[in-house]
Short mmCIF file of N, CA and C in Angstrom, two decimals:
data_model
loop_
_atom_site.label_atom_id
_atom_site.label_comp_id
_atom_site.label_asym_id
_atom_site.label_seq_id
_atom_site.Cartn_x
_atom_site.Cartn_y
_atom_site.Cartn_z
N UNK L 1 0.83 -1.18 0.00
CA UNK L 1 0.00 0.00 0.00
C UNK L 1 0.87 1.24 0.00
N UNK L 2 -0.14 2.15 -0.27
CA UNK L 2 1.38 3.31 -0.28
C UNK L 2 1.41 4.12 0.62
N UNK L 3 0.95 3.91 1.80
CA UNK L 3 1.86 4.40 2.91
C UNK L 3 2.96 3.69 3.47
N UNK L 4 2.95 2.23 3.09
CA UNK L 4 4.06 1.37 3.20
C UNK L 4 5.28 2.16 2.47
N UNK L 5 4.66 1.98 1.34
CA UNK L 5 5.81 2.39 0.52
C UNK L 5 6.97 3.87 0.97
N UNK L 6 6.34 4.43 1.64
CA UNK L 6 6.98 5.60 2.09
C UNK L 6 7.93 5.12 3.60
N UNK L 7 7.52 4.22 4.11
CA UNK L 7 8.24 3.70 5.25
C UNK L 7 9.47 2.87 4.35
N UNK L 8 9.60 1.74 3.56
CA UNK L 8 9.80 0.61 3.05
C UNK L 8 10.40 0.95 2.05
N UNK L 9 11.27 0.73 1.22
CA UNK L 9 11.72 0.51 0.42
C UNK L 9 11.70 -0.55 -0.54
N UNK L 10 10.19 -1.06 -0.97
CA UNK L 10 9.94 -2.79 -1.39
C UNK L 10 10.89 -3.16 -2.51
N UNK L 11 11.45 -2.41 -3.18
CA UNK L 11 12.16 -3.11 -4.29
C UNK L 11 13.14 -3.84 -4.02
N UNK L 12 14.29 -3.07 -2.76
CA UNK L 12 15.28 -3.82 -2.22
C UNK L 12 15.36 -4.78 -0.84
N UNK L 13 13.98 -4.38 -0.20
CA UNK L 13 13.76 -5.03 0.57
C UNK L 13 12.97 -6.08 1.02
N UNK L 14 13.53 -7.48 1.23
CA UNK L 14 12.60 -8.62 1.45
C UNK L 14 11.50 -8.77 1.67
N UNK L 15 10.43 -9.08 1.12
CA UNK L 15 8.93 -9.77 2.30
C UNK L 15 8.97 -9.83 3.98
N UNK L 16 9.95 -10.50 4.23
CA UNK L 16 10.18 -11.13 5.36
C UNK L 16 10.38 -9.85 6.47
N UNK L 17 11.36 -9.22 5.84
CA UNK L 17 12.28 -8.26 7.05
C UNK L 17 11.43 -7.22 7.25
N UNK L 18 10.35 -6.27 5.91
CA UNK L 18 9.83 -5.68 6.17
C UNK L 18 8.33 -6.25 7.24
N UNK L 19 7.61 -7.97 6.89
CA UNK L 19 6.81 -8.03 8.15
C UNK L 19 7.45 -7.80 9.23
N UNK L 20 9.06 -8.16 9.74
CA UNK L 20 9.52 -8.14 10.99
C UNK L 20 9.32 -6.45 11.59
N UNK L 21 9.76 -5.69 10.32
CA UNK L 21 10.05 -4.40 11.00
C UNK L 21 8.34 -3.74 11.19
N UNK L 22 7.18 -4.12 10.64
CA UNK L 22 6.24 -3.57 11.21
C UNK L 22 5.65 -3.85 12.19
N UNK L 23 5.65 -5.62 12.21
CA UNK L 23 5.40 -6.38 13.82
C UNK L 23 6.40 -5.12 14.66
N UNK L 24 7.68 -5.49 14.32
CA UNK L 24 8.57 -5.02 15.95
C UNK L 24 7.70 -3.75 16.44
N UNK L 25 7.32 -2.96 15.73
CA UNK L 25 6.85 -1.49 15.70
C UNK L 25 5.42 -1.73 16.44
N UNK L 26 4.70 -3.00 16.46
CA UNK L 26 3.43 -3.09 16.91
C UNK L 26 3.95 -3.97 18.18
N UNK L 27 5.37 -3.93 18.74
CA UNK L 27 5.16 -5.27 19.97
C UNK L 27 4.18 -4.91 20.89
N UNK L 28 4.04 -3.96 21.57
CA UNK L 28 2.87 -3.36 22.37
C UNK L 28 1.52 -3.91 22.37
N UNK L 29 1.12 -4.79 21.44
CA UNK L 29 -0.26 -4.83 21.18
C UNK L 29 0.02 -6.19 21.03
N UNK L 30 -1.20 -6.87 21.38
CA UNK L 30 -1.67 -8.17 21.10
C UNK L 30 -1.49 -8.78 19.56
N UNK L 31 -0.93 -9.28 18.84
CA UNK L 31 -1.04 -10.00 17.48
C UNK L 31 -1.58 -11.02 17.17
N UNK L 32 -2.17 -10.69 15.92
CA UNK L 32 -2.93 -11.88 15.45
C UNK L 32 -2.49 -12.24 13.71
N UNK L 33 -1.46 -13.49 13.74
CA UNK L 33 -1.03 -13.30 12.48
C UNK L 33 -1.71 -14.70 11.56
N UNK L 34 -2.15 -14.41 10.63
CA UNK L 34 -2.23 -14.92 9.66
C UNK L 34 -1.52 -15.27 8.55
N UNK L 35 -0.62 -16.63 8.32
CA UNK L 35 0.62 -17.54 7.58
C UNK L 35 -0.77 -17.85 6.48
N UNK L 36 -0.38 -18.15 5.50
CA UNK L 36 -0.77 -18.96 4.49
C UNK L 36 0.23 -19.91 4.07
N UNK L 37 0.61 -20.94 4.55
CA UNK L 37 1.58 -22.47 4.26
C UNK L 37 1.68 -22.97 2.85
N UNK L 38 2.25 -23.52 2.69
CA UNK L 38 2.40 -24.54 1.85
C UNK L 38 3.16 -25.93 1.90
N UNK L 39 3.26 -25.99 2.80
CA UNK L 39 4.12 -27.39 3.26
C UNK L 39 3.45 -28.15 4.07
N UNK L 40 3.93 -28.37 5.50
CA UNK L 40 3.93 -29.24 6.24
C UNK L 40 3.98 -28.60 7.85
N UNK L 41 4.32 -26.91 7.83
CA UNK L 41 4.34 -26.79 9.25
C UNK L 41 5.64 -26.32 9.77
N UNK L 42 6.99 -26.80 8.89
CA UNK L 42 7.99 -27.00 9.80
C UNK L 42 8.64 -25.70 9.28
N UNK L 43 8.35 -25.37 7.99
CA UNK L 43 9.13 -24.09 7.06
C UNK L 43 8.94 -23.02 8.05
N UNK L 44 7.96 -22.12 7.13
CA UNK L 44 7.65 -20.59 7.28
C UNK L 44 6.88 -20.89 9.07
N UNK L 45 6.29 -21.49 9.09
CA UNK L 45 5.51 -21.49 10.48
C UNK L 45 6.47 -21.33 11.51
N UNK L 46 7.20 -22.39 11.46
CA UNK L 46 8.02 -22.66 12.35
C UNK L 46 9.68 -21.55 12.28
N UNK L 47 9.56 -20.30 11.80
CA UNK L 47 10.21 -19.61 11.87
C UNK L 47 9.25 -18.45 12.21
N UNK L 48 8.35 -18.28 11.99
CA UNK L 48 7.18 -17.63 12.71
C UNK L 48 7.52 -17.83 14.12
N UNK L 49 6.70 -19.16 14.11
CA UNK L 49 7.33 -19.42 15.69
C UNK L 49 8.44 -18.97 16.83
N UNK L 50 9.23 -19.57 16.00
CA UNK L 50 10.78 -19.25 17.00
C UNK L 50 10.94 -17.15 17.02
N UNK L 51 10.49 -16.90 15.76
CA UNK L 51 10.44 -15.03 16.43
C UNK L 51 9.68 -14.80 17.61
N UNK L 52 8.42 -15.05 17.42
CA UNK L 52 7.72 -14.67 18.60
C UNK L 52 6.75 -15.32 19.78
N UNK L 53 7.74 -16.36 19.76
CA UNK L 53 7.40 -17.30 20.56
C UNK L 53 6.83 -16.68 22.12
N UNK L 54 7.81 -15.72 22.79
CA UNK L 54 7.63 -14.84 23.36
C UNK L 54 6.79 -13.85 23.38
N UNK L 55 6.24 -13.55 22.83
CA UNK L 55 5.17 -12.43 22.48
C UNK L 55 3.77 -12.77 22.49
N UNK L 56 2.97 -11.77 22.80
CA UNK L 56 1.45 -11.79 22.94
C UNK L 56 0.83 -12.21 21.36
N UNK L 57 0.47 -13.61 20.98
CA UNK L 57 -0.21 -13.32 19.89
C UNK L 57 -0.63 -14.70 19.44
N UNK L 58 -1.73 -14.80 18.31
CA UNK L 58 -2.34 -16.13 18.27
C UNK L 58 -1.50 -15.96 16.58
N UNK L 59 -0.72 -17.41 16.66
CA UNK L 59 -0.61 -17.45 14.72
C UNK L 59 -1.58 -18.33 14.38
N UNK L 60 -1.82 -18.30 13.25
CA UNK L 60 -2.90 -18.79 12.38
C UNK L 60 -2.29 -19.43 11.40
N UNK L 61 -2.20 -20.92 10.94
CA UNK L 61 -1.78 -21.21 9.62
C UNK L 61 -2.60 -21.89 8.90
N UNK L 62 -2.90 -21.50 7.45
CA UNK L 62 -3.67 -22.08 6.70
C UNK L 62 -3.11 -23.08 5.95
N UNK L 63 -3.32 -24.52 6.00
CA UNK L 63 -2.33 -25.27 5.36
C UNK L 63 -3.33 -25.68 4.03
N UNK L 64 -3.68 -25.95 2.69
CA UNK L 64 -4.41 -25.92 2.16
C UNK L 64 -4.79 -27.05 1.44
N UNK L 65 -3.38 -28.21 1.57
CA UNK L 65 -3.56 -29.71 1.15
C UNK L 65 -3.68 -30.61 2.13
N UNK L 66 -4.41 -31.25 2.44
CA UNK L 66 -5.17 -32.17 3.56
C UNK L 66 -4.23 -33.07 4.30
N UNK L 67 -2.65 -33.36 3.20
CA UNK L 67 -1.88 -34.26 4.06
C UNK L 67 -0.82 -33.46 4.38
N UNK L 68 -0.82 -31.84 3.64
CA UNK L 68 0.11 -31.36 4.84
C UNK L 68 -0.22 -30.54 5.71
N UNK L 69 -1.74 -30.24 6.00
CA UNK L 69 -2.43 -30.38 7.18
C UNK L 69 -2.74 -31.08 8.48
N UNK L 70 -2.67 -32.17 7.55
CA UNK L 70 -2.53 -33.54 8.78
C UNK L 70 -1.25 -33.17 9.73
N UNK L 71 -0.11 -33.57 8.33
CA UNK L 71 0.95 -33.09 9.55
C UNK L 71 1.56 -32.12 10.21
N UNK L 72 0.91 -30.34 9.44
CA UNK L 72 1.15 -29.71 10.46
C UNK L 72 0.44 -29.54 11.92
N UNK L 73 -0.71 -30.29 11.43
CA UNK L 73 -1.85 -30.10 13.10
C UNK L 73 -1.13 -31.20 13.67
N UNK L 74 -0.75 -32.17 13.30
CA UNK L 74 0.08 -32.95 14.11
C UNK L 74 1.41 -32.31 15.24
N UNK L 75 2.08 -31.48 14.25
CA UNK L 75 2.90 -30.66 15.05
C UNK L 75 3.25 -30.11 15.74
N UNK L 76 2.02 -28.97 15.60
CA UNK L 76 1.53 -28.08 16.39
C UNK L 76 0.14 -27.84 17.49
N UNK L 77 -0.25 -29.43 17.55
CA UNK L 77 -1.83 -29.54 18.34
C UNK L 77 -1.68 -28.81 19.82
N UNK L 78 -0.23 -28.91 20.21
CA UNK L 78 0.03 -28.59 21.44
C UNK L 78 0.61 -27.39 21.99
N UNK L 79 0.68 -26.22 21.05
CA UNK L 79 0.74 -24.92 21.17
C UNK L 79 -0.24 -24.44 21.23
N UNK L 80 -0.69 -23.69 22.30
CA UNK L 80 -1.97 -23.23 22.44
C UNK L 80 -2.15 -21.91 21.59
N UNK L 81 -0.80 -21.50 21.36
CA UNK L 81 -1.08 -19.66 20.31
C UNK L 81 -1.05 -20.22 18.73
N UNK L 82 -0.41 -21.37 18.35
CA UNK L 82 -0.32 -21.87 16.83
C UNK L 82 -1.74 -22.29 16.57
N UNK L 83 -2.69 -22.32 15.59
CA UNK L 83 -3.81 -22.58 15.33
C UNK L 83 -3.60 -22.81 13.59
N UNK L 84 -3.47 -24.05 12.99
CA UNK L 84 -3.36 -25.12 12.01
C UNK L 84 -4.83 -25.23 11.22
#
């Protein structure tokens, strides 16, 4: 959006680093993040994870093929903030 764009620099800067730098900017507040997967759980989620493991917030992952759903709810049944 383009007030992003005035913070951000998207051409040179990653996907990744810019979600980090707007989360960090929101630690104060409760989060509620929404992953869209494609694997199994262990990739992108699970680096989700390990950032803010610590932090106030429910992640959400949408896994969208049924057997790597299976095994990410397998993974994660027992995190009460990960939701598969």
């Amino acid at each position: 959006t383009e007030h992003l764009r005035h913070k951000f620099d998207i051409r040179y800067d990653n996907y990744l680093s810019i979600l980090f730098q707007i989360i960090n900017q929101n630690l104060n507040k409760k989060l509620d993040i929404l992953e869209i997967g494609t694997g199994t759980g262990e990739n992108s989620t699970r680096i989700l994870y390990e950032y803010f493991k610590d932090k106030d917030l429910t992640l959400y992952s949408y896994e969208g093929e049924i057997n790597c759903f299976n095994k990410a709810n397998n993974i994660w049944k027992d995190v009460k903030y990960c939701k598969i």
